[in-house]
CSV table of C-alpha atoms in Angstrom, one decimal:
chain,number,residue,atom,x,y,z
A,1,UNK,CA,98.4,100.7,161.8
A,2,UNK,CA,101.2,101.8,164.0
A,3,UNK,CA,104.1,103.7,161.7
A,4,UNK,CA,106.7,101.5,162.8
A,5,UNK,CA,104.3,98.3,162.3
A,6,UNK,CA,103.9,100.2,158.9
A,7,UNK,CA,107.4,100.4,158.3
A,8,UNK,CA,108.1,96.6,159.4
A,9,UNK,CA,105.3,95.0,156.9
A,10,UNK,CA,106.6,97.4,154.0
A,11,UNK,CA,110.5,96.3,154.5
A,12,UNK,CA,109.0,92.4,155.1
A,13,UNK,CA,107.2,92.6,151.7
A,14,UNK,CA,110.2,93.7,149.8
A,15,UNK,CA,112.4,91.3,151.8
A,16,UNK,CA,109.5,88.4,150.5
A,17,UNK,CA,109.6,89.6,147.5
A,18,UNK,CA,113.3,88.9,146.9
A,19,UNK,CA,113.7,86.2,148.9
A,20,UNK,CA,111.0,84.0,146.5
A,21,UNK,CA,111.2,83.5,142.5
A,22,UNK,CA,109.9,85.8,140.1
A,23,UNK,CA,106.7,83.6,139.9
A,24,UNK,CA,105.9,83.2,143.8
A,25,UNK,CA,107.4,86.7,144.8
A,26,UNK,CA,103.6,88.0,144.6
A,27,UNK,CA,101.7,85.1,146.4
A,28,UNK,CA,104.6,85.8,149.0
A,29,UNK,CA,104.3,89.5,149.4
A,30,UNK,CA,100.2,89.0,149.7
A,31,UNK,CA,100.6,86.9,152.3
A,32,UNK,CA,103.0,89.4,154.4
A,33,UNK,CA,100.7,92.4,153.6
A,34,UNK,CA,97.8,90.1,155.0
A,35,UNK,CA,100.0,89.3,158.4
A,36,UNK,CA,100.4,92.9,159.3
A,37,UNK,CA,96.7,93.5,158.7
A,38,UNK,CA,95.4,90.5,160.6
A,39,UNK,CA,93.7,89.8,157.6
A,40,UNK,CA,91.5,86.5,157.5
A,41,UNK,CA,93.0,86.4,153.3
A,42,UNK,CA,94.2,88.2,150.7
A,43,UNK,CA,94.6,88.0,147.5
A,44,UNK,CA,95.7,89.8,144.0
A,45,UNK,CA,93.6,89.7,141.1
A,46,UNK,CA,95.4,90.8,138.0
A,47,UNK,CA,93.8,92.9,135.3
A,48,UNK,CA,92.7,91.2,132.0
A,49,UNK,CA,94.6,91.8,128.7
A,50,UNK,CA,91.1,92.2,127.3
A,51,UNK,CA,90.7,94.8,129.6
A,52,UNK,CA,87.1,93.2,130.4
A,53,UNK,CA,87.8,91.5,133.6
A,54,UNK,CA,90.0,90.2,136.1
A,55,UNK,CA,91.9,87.3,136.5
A,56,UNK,CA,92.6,85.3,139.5
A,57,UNK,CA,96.0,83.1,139.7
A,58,UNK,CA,96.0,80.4,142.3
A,59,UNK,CA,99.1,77.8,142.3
A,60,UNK,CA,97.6,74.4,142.9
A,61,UNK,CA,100.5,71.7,143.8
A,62,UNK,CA,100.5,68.4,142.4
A,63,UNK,CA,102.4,65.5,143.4
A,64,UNK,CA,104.7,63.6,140.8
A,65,UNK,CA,101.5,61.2,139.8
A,66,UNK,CA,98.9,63.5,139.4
A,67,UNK,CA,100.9,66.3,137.1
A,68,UNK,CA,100.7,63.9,134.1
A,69,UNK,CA,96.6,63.9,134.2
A,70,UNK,CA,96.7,67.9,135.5
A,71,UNK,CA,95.6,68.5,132.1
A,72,UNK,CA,92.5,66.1,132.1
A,73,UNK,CA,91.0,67.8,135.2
A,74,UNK,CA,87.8,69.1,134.6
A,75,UNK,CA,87.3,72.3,135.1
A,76,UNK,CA,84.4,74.8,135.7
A,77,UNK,CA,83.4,77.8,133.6
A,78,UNK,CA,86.3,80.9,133.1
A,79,UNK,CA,89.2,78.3,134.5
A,80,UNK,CA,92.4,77.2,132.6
A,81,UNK,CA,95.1,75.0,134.2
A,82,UNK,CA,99.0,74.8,133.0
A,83,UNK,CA,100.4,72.1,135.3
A,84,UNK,CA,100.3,73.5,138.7
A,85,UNK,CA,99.3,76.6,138.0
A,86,UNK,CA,95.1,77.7,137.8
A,87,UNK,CA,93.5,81.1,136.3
A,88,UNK,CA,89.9,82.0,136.9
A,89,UNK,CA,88.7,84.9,134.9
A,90,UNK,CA,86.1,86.9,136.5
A,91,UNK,CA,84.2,89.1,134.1
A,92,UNK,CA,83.2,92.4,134.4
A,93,UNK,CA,79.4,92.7,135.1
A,94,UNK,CA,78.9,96.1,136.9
A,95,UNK,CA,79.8,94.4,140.4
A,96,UNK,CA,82.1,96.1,143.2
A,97,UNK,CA,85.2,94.5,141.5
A,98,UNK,CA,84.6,96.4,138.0
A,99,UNK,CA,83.7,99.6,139.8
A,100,UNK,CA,87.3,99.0,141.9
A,101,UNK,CA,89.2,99.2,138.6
A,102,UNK,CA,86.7,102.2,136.4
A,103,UNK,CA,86.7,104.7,139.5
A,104,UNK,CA,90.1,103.2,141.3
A,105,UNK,CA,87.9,104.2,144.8
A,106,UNK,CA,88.1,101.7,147.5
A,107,UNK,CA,85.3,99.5,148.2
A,108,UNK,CA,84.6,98.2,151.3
A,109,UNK,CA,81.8,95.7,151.6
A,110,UNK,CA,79.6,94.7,154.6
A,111,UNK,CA,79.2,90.6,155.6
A,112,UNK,CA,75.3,91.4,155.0
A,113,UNK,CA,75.8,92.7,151.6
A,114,UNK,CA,75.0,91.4,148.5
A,115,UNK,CA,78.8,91.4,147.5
A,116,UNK,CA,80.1,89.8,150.8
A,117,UNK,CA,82.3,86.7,151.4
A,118,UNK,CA,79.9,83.3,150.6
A,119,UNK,CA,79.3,81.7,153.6
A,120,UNK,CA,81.1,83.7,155.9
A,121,UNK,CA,78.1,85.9,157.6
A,122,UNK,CA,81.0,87.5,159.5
A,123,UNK,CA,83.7,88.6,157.3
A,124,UNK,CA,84.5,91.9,155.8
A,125,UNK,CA,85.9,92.6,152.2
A,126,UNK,CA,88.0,95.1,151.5
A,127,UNK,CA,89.1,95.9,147.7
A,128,UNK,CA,91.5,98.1,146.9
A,129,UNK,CA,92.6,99.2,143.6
A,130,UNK,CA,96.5,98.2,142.7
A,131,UNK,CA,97.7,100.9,140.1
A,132,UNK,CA,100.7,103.0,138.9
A,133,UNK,CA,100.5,106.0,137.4
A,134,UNK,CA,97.0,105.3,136.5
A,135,UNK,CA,98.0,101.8,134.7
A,136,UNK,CA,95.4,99.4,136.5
A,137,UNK,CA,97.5,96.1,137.3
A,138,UNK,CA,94.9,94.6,139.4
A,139,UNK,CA,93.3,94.7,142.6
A,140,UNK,CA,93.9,93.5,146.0
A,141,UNK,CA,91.2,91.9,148.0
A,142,UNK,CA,91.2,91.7,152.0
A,143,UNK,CA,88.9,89.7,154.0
A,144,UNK,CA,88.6,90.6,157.7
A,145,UNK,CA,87.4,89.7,160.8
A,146,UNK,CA,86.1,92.8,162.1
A,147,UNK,CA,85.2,95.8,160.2
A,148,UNK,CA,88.3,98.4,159.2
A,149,UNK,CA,88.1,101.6,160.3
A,150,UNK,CA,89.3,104.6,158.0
A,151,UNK,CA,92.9,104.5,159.1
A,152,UNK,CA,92.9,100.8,158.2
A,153,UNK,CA,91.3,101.5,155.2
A,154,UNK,CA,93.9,103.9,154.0
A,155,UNK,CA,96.9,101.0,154.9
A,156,UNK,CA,95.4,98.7,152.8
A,157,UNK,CA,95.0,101.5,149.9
A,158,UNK,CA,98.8,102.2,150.2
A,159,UNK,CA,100.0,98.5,150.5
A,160,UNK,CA,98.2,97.8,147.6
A,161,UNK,CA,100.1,100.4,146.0
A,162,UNK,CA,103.5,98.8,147.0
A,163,UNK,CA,102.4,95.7,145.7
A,164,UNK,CA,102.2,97.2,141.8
A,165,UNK,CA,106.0,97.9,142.0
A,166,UNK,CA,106.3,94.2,143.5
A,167,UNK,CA,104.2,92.8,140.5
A,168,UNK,CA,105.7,95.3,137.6
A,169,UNK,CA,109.2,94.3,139.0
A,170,UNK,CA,108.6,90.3,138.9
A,171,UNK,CA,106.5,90.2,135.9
A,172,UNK,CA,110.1,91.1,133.7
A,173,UNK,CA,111.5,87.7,134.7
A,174,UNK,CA,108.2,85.0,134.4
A,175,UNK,CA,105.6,84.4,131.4
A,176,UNK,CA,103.1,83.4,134.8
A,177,UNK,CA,101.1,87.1,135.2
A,178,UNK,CA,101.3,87.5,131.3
A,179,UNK,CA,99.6,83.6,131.0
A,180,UNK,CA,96.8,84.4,133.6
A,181,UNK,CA,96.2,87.6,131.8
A,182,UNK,CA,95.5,86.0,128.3
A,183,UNK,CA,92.1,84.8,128.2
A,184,UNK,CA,92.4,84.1,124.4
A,185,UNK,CA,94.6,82.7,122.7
A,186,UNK,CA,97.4,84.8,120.7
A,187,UNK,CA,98.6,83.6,117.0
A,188,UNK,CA,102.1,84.4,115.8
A,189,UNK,CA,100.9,87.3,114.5
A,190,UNK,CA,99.3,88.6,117.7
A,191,UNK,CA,102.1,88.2,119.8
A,192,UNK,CA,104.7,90.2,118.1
A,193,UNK,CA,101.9,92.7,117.7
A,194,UNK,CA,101.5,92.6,121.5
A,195,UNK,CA,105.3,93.1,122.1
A,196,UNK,CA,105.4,95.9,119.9
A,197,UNK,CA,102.9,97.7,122.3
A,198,UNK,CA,104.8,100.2,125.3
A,199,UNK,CA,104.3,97.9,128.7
A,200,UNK,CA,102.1,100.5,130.1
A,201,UNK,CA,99.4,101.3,128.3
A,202,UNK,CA,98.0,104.4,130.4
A,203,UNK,CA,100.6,107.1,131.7
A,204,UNK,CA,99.9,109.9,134.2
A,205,UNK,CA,102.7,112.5,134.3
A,206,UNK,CA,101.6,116.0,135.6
A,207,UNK,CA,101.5,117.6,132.7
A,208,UNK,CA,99.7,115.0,130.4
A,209,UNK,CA,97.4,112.2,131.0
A,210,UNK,CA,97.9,109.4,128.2
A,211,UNK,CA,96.1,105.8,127.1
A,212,UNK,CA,96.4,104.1,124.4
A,213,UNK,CA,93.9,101.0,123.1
A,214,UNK,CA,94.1,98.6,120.9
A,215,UNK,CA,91.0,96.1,119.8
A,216,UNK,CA,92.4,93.4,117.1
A,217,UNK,CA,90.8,91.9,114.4
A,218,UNK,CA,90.1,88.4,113.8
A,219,UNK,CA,93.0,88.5,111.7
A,220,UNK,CA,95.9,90.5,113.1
A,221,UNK,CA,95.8,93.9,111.0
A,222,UNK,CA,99.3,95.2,111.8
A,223,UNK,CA,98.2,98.5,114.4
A,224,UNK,CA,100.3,99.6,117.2
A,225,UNK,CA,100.9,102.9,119.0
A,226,UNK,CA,103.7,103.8,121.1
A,227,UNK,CA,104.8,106.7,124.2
A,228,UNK,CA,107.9,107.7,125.2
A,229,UNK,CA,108.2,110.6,127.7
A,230,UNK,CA,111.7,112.0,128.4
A,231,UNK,CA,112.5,115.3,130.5
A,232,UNK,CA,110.7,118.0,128.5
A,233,UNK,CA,109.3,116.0,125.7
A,234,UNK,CA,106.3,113.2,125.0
A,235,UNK,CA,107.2,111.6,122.1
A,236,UNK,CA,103.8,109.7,120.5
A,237,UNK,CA,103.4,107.3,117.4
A,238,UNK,CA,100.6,105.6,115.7
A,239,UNK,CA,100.6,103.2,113.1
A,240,UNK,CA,98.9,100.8,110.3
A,241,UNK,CA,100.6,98.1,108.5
A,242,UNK,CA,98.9,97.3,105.5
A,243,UNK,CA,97.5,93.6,105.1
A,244,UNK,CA,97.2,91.2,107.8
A,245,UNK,CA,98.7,88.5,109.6
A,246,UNK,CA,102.7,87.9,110.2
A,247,UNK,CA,103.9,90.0,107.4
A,248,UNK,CA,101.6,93.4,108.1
A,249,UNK,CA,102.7,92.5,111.9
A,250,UNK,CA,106.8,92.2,110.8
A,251,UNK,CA,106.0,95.2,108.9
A,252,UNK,CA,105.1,97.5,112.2
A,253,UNK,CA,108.1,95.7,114.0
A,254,UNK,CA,110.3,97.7,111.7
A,255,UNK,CA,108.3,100.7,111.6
A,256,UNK,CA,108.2,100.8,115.8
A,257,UNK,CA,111.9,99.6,116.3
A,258,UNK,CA,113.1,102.5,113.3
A,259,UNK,CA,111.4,105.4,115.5
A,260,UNK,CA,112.7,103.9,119.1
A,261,UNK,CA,115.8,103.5,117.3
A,262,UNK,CA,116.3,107.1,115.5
A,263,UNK,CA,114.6,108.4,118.9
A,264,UNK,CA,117.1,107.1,120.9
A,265,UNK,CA,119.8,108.8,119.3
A,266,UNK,CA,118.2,111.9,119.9
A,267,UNK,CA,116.6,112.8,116.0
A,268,UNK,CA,114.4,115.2,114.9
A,269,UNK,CA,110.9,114.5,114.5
A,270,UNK,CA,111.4,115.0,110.7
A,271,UNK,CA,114.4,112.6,111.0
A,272,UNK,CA,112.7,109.9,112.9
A,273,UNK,CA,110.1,109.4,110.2
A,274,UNK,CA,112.5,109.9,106.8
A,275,UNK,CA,114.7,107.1,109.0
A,276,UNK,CA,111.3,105.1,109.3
A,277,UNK,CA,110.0,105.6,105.8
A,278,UNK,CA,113.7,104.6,104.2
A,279,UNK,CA,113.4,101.2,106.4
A,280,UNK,CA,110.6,100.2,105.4
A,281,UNK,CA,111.6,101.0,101.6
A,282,UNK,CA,114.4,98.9,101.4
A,283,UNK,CA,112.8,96.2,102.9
A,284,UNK,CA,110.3,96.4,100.6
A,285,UNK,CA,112.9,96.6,97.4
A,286,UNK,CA,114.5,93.5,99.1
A,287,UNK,CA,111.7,91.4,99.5
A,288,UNK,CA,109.7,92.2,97.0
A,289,UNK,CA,106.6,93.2,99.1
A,290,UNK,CA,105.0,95.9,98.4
A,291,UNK,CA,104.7,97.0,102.0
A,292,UNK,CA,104.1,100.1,103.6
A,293,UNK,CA,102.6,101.8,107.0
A,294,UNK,CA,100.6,104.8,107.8
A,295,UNK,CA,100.7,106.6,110.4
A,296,UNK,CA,100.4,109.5,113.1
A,297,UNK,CA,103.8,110.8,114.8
A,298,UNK,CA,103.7,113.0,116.8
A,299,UNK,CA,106.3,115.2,119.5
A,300,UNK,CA,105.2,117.5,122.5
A,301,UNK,CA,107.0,120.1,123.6
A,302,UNK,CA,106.1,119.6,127.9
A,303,UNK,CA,106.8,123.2,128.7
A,304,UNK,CA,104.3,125.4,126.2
A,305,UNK,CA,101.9,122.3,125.0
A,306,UNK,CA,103.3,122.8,121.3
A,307,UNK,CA,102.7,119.6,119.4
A,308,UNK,CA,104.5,118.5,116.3
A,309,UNK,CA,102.4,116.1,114.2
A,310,UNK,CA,103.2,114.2,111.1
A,311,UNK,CA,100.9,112.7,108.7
A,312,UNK,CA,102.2,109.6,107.0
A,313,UNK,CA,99.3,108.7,104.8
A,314,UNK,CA,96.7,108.4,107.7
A,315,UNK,CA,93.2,109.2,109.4
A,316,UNK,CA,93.2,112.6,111.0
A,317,UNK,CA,93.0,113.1,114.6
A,318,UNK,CA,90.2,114.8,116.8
A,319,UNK,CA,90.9,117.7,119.0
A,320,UNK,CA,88.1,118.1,121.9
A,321,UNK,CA,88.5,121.9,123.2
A,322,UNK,CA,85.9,122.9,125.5
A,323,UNK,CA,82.4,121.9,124.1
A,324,UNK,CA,83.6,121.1,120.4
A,325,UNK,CA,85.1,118.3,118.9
A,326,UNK,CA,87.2,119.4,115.3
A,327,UNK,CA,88.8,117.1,112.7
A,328,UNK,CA,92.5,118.5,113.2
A,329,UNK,CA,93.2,119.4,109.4
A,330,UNK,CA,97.0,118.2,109.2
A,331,UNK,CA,99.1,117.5,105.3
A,332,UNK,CA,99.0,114.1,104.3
A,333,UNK,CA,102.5,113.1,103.3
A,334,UNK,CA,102.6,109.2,101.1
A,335,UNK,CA,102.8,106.4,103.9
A,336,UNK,CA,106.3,104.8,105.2
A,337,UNK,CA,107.8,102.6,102.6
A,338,UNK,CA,106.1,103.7,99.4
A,339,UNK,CA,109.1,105.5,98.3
A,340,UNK,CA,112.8,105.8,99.8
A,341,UNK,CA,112.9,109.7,99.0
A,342,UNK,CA,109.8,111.1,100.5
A,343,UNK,CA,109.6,114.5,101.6
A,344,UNK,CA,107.4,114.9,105.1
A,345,UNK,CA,106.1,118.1,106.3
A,346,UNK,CA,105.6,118.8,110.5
A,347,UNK,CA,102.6,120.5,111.4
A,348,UNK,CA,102.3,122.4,114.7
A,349,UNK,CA,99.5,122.6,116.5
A,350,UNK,CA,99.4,124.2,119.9
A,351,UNK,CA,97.6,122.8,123.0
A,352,UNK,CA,95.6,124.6,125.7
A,353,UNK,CA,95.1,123.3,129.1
A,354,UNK,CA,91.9,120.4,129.4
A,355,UNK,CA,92.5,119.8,125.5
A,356,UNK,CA,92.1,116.2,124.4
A,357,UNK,CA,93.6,114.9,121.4
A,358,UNK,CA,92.5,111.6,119.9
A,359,UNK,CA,94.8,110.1,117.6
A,360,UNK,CA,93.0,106.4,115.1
A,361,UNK,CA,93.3,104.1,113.5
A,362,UNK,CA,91.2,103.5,110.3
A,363,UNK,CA,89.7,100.3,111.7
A,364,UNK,CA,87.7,102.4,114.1
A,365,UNK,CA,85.7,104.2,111.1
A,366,UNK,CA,84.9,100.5,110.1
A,367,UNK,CA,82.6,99.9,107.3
A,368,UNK,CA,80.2,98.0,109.4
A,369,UNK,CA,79.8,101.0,111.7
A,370,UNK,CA,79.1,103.2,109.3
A,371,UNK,CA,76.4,104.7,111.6
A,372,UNK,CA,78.7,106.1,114.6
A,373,UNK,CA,79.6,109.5,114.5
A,374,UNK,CA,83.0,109.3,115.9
A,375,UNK,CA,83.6,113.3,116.6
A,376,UNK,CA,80.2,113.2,118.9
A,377,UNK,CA,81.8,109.8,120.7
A,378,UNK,CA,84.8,111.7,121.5
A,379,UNK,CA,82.6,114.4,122.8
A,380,UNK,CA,80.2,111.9,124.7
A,381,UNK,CA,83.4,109.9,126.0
A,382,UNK,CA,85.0,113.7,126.7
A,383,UNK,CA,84.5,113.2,131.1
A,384,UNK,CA,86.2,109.9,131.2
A,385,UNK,CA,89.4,108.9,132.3
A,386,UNK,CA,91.5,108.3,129.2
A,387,UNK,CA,92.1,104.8,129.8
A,388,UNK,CA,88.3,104.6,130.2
A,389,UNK,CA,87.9,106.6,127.3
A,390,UNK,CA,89.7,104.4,124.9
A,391,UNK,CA,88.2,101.4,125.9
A,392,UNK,CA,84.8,102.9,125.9
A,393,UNK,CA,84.9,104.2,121.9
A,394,UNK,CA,86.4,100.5,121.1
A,395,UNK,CA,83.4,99.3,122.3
A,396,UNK,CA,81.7,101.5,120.3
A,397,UNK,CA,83.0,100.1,117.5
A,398,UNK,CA,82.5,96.3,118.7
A,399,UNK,CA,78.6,97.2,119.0
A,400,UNK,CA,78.6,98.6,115.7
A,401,UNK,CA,80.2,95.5,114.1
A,402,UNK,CA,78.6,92.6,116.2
A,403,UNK,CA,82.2,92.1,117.5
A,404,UNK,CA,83.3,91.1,114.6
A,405,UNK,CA,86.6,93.6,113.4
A,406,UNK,CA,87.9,93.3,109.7
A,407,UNK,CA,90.8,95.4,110.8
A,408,UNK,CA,92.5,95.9,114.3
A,409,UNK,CA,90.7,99.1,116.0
A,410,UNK,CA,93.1,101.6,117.9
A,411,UNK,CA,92.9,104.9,120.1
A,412,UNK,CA,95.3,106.6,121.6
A,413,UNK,CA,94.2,109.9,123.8
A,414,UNK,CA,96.0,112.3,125.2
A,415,UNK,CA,94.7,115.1,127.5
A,416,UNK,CA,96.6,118.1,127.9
A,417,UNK,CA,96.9,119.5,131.2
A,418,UNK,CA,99.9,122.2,131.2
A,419,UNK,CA,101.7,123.4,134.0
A,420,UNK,CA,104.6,121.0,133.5
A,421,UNK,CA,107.1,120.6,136.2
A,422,UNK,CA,104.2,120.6,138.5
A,423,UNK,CA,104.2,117.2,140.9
A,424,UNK,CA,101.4,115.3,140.8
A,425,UNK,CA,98.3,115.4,143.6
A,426,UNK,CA,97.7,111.8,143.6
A,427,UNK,CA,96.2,108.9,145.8
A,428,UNK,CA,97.9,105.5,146.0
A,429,UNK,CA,98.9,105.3,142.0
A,430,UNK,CA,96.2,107.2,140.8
A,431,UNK,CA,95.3,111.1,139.6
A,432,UNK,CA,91.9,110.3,141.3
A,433,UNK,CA,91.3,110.4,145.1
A,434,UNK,CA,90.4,107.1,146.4
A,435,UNK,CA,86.7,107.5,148.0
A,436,UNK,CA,86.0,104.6,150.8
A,437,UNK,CA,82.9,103.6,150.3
A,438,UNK,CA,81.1,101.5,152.9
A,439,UNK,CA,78.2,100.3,149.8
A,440,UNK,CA,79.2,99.9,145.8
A,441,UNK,CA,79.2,102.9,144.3
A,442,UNK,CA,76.0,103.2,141.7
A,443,UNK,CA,78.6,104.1,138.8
């Protein structure tokens, strides 16, 4: 594509995207990037909340008569329907979409392929990750007339791009992405767990790559983590509420909000968790609860990879350096609420470039799992992305238990690169250079 052709379908996109509501601004933009492409289709695919899949939003008018039975439709296998809206989830299941979103390369697929467009011998598919800083959003899907050459290919790789600022923008101002995402219900409980979570959940910032995971239990156990990156700093939390349901969730909801708040005024380390562990304490003499929360707080110094770590009463973290994976041996100070005049003690511990640290929750050294050795997971899980690493030791866990938690599950890993300052070499949203392959990629 021509750069001026180039620089018309970017401007038309954004000028789509604010033209339309919040909840049509991506269906619009879609359809301009597949204009200036000459693009048979094209359409976005958002990412799963379960992290297992990909969901497909389609917005199916009605007229006036036939909204009132919308809900009586039937409908086929992975769909749900509110009013004139439909989702499709499409699983993983090792296909060219789930190998889009694990390696973020391009995949472009022949009409004679197994993977090409159902009854259209003639059409090309192009899928292209849609990602910022290494958050996977979705993916974009192209079908074509003819088959793209590498120039074309690269277009599509950086319109997709502009489309996860599009869909990050929008999705502050409509419940519609969030809806199609949810392929399980939430209780109460769940979903002020869920808002307690940062928005992104995976963070690539020159320095540091960061994800964070969280797997809940049947009965919402009260985890969260938290990231907050300012100039020269990563700031880092994880927590455990103790008990379950709405009160362990309202529990972390004044834990979290204590250590944004006491953060945000520019506290020490030390004085973000005695703020934390005072709120929670007179709660706790006000109610009557006997509520408290462990946890793991942690800040990193950006420019020498110094880390200070607290230790509220919870598991230790892992440290993988080179070949060996160590229990990092920190003090264990009482957990937040127990007692409005604890004493915590920092810990430093210094990072070297290609270090990963692994912070946990207890529910990942689940009873029912007894049998994985969680320091040779880290190690095994050591060449993955974080954000594939995180997912890929919950899952660990899920085998271990039949899929069946008794308390939320929760990783958060950090991988220590150094040279801070540094900008990032990156591809289209992602650390990773996008490959174009012409067949799927065997993994």
């Amino acid at each position: 594509m021509e750069r001026e052709r180039k620089a018309e379908a970017v401007i038309s996109a954004l000028d789509a995207a604010e033209a339309t509501s919040p909840v049509e601004a991506v269906e619009s933009v879609t359809r301009v990037l597949g204009l200036a492409l000459d693009a048979t289709s094209v359409s976005f695919l958002v990412a799963d909340l379960s992290g297992r899949g990909l969901v497909r939003l389609a917005h199916v008018p009605l007229s006036a008569a036939d909204q009132d039975n919308s809900r009586k439709t039937s409908l086929r296998a992975g769909e749900r329907r509110d009013v004139e809206e439909l989702a499709t989830v499409l699983p993983f299941d090792g296909g060219p979409e789930e190998q889009v979103v694990r390696t973020q390369n391009v995949q472009v697929l022949a009409p004679d392929s197994e993977f090409g467009v159902p009854g259209h011998p003639d059409q090309w598919r192009v899928l292209s990750p849609v990602t910022e800083r290494g958050e996977v959003i979705g993916l974009l899907e192209f079908v074509l007339p003819a088959e793209p050459d590498l120039e074309a290919i690269g277009d599509m790789a950086q319109l997709a791009h502009l489309l996860a600022f599009v869909v990050i923008a929008n999705r502050r101002h409509t419940d519609l992405y969030e809806w199609g995402q949810r392929t399980r219900p939430l209780s109460l409980s769940a979903e002020i767990q869920h808002r307690l979570l940062p928005g992104p959940q995976t963070c690539e910032a020159g320095a540091f790559t960061l994800a964070g995971w969280l797997e809940p239990a049947a009965v919402i156990a009260g985890d969260t983590f938290d990231f907050n990156v300012a100039r020269d700093v990563l700031h880092v939390s994880l927590t455990d509420a103790m008990g379950h349901g709405v009160a362990a969730a309202l529990s972390a909801t004044l834990c979290v909000g204590s250590l944004r708040n006491t953060r945000n005024v520019g506290a020490t380390l030390l004085e973000q968790v005695a703020a934390a562990n005072l709120a929670l304490a007179e709660h706790m003499a006000g109610s009557g609860l006997e509520d408290f929360v462990t946890g793991l707080v942690g800040r990193l110094d950006l420019r020498t990879g110094s880390m200070q770590l607290v230790n509220a009463g919870h598991v230790s973290p892992y440290l993988a350096r080179g070949s060996d994976v160590t229990i990092v041996e920190l003090p264990v100070d009482l957990p937040f609420g127990l007692f409005a005049d604890t004493t915590y003690r920092c810990t430093d511990l210094t990072l070297q470039p290609g270090d990963r640290l692994v912070l946990l929750t207890d529910g990942m050294l689940e009873r029912n799992a007894a049998g994985l050795d969680l320091a040779q997971a880290v190690g095994d899980t050591r060449r993955l992305h974080p954000r594939e690493a995180v997912r890929a030791l919950a899952d660990l866990v899920l085998d271990g238990t039949g899929d069946v938690l008794a308390d939320d599950a929760t990783v958060l890993c950090i991988d220590w690169l150094g040279s801070h300052g540094r900008e990032r070499s990156t591809v289209h949203g992602a650390d990773r250079p996008i490959r174009t392959d012409r067949h799927l990629a065997d993994g």
